[in-house]
Coordinates of N, CA and C and ligand atoms in Angstrom, one line a residue:
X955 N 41.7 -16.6 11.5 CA 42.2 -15.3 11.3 C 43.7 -15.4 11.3
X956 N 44.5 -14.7 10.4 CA 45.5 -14.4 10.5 C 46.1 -14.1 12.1
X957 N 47.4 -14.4 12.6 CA 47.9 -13.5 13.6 C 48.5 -12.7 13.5
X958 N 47.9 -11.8 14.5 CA 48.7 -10.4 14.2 C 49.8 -10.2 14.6
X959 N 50.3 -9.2 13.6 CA 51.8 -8.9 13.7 C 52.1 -7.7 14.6
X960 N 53.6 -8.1 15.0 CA 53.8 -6.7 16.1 C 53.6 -5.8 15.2
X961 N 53.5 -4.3 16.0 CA 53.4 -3.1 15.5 C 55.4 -3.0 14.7
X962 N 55.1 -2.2 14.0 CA 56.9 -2.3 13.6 C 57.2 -0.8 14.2
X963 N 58.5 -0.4 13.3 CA 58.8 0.9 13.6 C 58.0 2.3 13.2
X964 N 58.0 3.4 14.0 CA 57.2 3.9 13.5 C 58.1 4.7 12.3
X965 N 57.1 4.8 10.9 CA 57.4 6.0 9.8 C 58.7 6.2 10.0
X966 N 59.5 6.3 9.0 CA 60.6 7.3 8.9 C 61.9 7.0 9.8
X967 N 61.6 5.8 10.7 CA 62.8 5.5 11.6 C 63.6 4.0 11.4
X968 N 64.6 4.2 11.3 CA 65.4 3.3 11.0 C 65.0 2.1 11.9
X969 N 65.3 0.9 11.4 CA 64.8 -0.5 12.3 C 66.3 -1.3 12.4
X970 N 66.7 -1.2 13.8 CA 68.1 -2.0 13.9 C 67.8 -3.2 13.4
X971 N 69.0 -3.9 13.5 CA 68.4 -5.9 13.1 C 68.2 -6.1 11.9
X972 N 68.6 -7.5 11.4 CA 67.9 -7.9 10.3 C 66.3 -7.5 9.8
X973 N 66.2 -7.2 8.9 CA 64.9 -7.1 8.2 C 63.5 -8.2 8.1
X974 N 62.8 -8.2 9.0 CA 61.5 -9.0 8.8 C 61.0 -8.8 7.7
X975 N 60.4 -9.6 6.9 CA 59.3 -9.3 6.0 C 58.2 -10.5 6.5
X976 N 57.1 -9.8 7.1 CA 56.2 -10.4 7.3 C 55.3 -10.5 6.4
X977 N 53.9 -11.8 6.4 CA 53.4 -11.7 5.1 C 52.6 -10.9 5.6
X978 N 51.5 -10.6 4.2 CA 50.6 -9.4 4.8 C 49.4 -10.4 5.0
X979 N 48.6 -9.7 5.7 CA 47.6 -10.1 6.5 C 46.3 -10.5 5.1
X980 N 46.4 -11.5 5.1 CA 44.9 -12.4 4.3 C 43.5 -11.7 4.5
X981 N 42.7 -11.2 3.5 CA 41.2 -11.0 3.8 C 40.8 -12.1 3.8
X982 N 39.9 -12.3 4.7 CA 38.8 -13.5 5.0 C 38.2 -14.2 4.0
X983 N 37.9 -14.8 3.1 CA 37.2 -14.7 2.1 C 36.1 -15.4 2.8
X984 N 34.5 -14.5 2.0 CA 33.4 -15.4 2.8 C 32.8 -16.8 1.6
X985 N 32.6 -17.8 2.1 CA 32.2 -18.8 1.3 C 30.6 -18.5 1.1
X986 N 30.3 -18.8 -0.4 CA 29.1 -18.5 -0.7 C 28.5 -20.2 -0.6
X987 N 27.4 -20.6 -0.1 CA 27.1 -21.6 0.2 C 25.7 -21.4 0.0
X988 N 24.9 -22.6 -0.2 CA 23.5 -23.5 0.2 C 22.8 -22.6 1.9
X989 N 22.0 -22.1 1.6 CA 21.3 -21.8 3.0 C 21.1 -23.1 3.5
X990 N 21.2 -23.5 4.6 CA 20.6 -24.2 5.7 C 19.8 -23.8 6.9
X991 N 18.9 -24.7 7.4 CA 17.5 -24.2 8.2 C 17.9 -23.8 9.6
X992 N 19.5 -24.2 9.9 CA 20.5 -23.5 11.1 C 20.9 -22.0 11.0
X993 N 21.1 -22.0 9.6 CA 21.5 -20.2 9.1 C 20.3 -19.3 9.7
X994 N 18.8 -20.1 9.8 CA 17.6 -19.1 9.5 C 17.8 -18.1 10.8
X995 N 17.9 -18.2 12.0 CA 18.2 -16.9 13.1 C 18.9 -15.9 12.5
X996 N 20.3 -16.4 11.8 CA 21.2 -15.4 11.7 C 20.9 -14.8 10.5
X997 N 20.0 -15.2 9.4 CA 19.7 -14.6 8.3 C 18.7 -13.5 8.7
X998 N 17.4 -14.3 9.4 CA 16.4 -13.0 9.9 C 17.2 -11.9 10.5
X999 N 18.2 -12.2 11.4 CA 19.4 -10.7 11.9 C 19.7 -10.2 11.1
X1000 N 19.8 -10.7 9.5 CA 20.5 -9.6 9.2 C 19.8 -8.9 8.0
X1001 N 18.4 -9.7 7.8 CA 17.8 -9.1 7.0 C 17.1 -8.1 7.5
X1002 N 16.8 -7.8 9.8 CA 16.3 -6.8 10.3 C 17.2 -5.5 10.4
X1003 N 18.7 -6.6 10.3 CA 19.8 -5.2 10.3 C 19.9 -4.4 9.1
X1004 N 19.8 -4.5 8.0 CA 19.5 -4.2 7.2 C 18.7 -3.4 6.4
X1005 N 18.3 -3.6 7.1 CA 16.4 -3.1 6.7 C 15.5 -3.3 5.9
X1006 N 15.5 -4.8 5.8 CA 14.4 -5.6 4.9 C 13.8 -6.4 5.4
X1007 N 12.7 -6.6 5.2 CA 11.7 -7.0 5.8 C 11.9 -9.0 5.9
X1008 N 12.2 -9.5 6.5 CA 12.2 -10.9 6.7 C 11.5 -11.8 6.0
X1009 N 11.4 -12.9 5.2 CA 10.7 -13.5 4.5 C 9.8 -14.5 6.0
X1010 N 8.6 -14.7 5.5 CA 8.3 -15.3 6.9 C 8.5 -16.4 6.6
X1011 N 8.5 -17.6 7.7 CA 9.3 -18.6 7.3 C 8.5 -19.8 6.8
X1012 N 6.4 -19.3 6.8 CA 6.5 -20.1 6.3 C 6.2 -19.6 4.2
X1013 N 6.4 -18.8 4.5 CA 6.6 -18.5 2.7 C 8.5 -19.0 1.8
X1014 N 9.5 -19.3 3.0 CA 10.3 -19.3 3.0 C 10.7 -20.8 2.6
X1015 N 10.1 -21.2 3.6 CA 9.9 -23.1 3.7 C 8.8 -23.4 2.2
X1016 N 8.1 -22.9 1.9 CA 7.5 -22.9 0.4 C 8.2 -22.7 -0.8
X1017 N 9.0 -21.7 -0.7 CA 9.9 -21.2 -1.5 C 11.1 -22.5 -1.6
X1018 N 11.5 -22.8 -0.6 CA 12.3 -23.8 -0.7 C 12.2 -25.2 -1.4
X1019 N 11.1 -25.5 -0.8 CA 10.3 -26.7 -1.4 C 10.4 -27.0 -2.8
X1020 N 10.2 -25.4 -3.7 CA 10.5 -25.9 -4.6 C 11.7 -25.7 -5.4
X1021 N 12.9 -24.7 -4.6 CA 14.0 -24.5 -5.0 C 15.1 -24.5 -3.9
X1022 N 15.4 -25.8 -3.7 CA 16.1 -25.6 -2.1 C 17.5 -24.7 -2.3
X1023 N 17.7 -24.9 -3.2 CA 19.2 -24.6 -3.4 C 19.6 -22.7 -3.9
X1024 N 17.9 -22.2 -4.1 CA 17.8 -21.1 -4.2 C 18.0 -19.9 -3.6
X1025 N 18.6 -20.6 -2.1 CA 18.8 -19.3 -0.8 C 20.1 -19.3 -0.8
X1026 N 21.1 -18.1 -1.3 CA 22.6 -18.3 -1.2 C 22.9 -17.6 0.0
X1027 N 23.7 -17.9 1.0 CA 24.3 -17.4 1.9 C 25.7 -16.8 1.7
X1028 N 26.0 -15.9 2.1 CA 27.5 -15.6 2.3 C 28.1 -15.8 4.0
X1029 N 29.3 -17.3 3.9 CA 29.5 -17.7 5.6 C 31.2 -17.1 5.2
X1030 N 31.4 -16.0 6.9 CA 32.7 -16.3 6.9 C 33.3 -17.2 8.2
X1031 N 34.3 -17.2 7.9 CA 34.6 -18.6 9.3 C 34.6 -17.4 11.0
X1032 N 35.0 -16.4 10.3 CA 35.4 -15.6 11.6 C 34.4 -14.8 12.2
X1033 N 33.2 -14.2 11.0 CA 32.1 -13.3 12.0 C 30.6 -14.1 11.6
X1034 N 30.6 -14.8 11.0 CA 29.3 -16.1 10.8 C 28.6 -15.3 9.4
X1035 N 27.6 -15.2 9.6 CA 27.1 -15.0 8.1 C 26.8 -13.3 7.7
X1036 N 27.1 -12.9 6.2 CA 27.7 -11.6 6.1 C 26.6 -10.9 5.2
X1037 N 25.9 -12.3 5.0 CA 25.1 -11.5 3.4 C 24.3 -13.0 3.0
X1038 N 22.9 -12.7 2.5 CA 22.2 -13.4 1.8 C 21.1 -13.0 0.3
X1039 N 20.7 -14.0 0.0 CA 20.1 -13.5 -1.1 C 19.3 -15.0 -1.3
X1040 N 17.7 -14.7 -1.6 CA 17.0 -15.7 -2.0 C 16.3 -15.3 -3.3
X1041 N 15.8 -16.7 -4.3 CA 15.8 -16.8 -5.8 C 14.7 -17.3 -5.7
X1042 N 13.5 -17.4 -6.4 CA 12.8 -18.1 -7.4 C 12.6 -18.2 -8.7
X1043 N 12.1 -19.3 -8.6 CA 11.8 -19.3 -10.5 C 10.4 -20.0 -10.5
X1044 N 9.6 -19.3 -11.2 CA 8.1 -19.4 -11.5 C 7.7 -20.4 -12.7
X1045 N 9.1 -20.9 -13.5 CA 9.2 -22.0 -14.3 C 9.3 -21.2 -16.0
X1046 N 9.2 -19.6 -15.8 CA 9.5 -19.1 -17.1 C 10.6 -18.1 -16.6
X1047 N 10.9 -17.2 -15.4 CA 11.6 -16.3 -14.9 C 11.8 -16.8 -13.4
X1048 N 13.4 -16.6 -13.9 CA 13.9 -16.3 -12.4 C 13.7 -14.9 -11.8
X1049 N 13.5 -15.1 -10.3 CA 13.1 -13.9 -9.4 C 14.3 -13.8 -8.2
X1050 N 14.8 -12.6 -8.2 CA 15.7 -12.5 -7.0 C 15.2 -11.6 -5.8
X1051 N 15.0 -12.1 -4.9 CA 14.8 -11.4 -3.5 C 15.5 -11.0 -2.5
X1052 N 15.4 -9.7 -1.4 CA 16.1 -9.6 -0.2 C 17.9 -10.1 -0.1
X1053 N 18.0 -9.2 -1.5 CA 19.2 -9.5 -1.0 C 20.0 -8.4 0.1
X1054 N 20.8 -8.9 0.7 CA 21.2 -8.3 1.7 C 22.8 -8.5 2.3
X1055 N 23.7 -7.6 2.8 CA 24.9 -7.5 3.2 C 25.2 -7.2 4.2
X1056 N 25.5 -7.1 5.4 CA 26.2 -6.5 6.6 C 26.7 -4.9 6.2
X1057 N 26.5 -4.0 6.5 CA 26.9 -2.5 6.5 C 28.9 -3.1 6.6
X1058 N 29.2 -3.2 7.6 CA 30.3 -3.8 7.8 C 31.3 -4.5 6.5
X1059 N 30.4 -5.2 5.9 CA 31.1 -6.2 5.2 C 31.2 -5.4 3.4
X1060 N 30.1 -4.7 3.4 CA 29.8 -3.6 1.9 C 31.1 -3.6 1.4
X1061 N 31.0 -3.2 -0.3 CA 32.0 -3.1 -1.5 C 33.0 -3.5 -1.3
X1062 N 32.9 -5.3 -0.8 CA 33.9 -6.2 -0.7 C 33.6 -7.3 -2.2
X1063 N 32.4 -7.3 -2.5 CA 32.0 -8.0 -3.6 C 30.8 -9.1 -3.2
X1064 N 30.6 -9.1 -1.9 CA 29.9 -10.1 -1.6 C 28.8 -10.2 -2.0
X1065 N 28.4 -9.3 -2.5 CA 27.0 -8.8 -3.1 C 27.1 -9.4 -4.6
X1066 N 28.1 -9.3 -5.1 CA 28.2 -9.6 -6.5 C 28.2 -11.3 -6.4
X1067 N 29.3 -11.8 -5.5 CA 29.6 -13.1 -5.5 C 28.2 -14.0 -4.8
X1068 N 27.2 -13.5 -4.7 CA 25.8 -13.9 -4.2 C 25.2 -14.2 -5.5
X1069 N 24.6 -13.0 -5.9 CA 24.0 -12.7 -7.3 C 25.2 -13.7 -8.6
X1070 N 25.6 -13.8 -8.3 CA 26.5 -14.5 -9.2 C 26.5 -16.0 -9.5
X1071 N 26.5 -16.5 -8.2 CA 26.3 -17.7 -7.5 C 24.5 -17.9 -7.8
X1072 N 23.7 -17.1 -7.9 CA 22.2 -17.2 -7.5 C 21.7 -17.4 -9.0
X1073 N 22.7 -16.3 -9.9 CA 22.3 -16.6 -11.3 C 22.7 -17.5 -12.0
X1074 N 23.8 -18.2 -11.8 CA 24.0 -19.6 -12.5 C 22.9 -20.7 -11.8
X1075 N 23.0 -20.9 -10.7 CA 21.7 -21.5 -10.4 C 20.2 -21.5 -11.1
X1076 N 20.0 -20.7 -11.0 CA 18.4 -20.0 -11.8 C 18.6 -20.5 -13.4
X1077 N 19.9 -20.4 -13.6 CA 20.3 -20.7 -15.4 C 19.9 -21.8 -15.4
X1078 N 20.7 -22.9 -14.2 CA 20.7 -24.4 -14.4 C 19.0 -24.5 -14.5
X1079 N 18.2 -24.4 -13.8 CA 17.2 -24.5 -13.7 C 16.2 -24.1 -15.0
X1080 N 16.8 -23.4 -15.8 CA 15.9 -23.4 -17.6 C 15.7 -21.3 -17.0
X1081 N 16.3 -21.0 -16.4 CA 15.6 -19.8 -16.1 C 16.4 -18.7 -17.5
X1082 N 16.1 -18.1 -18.5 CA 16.4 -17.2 -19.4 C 16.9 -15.6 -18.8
X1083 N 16.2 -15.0 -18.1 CA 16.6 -13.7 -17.9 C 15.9 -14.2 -16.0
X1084 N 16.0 -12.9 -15.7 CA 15.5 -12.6 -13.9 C 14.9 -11.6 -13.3
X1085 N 14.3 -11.1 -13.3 CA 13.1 -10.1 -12.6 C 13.6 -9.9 -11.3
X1086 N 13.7 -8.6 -11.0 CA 13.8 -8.2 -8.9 C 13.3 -7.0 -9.6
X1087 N 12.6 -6.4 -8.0 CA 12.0 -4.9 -8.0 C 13.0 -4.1 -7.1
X1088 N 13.4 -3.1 -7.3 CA 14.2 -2.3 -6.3 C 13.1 -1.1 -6.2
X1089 N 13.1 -0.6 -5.1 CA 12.6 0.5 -4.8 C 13.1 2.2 -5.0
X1090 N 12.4 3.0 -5.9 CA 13.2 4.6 -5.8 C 13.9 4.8 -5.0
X1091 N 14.1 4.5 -3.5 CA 14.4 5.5 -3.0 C 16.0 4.4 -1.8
X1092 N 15.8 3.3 -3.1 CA 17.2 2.4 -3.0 C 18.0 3.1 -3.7
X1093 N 18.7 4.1 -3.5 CA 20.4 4.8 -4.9 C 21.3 3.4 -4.9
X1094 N 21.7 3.1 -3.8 CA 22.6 2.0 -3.8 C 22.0 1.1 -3.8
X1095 N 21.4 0.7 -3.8 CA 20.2 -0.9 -4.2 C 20.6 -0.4 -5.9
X1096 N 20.0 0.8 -6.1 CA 19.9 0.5 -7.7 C 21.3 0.5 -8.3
X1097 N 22.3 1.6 -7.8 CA 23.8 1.2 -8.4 C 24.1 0.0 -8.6
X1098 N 24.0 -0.4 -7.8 CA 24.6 -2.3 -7.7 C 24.0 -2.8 -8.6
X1099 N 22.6 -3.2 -8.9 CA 22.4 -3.7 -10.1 C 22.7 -3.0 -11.5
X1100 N 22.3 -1.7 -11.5 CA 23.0 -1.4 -12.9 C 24.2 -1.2 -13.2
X1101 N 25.1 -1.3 -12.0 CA 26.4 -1.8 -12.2 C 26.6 -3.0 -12.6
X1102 N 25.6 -4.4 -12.3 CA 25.8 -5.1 -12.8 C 25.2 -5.7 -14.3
X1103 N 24.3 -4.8 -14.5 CA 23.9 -4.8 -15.8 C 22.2 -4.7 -16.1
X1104 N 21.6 -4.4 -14.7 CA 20.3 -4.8 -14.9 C 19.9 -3.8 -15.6
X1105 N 18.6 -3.4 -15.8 CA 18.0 -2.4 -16.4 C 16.3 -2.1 -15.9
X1106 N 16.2 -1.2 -15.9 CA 14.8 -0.9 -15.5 C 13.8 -1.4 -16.8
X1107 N 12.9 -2.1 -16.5 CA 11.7 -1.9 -17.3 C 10.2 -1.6 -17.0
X1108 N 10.1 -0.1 -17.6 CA 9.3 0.4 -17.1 C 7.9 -0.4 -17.7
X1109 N 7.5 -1.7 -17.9 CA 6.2 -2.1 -18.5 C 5.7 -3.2 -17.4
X1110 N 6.0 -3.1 -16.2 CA 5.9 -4.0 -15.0 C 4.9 -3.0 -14.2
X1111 N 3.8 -3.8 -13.8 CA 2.8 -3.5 -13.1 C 1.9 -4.0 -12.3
X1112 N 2.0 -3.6 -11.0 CA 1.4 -4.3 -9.7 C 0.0 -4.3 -8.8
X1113 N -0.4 -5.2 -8.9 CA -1.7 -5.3 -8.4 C -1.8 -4.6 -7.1
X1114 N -3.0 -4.3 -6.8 CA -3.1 -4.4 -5.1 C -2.8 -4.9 -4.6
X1115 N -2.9 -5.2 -3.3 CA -3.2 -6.5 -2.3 C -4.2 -7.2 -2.9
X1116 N -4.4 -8.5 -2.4 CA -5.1 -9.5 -3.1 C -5.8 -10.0 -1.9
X1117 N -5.3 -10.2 -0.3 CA -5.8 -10.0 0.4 C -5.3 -9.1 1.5
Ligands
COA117 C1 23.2 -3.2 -2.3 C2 24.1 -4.1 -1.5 C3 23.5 -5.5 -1.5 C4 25.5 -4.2 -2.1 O1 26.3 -5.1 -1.4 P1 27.9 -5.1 -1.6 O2 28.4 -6.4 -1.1 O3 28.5 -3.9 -1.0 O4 28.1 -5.0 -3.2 P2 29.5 -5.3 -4.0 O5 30.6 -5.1 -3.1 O6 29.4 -6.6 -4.7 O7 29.4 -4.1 -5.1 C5 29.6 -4.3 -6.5 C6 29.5 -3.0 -7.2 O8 28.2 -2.4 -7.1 C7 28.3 -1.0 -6.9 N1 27.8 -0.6 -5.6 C8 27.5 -1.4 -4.5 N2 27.2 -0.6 -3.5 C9 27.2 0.7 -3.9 C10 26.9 1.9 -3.2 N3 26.5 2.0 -1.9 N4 27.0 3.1 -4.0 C11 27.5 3.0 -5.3 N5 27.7 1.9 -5.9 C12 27.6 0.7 -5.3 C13 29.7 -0.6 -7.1 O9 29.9 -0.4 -8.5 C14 30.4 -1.9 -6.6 O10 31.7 -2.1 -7.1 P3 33.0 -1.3 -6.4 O11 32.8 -1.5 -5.0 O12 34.1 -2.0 -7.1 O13 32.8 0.1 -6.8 C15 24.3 -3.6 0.0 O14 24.6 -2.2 0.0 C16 23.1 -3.8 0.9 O15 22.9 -4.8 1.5 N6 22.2 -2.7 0.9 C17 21.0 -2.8 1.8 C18 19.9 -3.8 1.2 C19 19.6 -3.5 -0.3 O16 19.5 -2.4 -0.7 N7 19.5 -4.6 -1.1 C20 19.2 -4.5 -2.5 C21 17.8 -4.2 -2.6 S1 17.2 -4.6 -4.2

């Protein structure tokens, strides 16, 4: 972290002395990285903080298996991990899942710099376009994607349970 600077003068009052210019204080940038099987506690936290449902780990450890590089994390140095988002590809479509952000950390881009990161990935891998489901009653789940360009297609249709 940056150190913090004294408080200066307050508003509207003259400051004796030479003139400081201090720099301004750096945002953190969070590094988007490779999940690791150390991240998994802090991912489950923040996918229960959130309010999504946890991948279990062992569908997670499956998922991996065949795409290790498919779970992107967002690490910052100063509060640990801020946001995730895991990918598959079925070998004709990429699939994005549970992605997720810290309330805290929201409309800093992290969200974008995940999916961003997740979609070139899925590219390398032969993937053409990407499939995610968002739920009705996501407004800001769905802004975000059609902010980013997704689109609904209403010709997608879901089985029961199968067991
Ligand atoms: C949806 C979510 C992942 C967005 O994360 P984020 O890091 O805040 O997203 P970004 O900062 O990258 O947002 C990019 C753009 O998406 C749009 N957007 C994101 N959140 C929005 C919101 N709450 N309302 C309206 N637009 C929103 C904005 O256009 C934003 O750009 P701007 O901030 O310059 O206006 C986050 O709110 C979240 O974790 N929600 C709970 C879990 C969830 O719904 N996941 C998606 C389910 S499919």
């Amino acid at each position: 972290m940056q150190p913090s600077e004294p408080a200066g003068p307050p508003r509207g009052t003259a400051s004796a002395g030479p003139r400081r210019t201090a720099p301004a204080p750096q945002p953190i940038a969070a590094v988007v990285r490779t999940f690791r099987w150390s991240d998994h506690p802090a991912t489950v936290g923040l996918w229960e903080r959130t309010g999504r449902d946890a991948v279990p780990e062992r569908e997670l450890r499956a998922a991996l298996e065949h795409g290790p590089e498919l779970m992107v994390v967002a690490d910052r140095a100063d509060t640990g991990l801020v946001g995730a988002v895991l990918g598959t590809f079925d070998g004709r479509r990429g699939w994005i899942q549970r992605l997720a952000v810290l309330p805290e950390h929201r409309r800093g881009g992290v969200a974008s710099a995940l999916v961003g990161e997740l979609e070139q990935r899925l590219a390398a891998r032969g993937a053409p376009r990407v499939n995610l489901l968002v739920l009705p009653d996501n407004p800001e789940g769905l802004r975000f994607w059609q902010r980013r360009g997704y689109l609904p297609c209403p010709d997608v249709l879901c089985t029961k349970p199968l067991t």
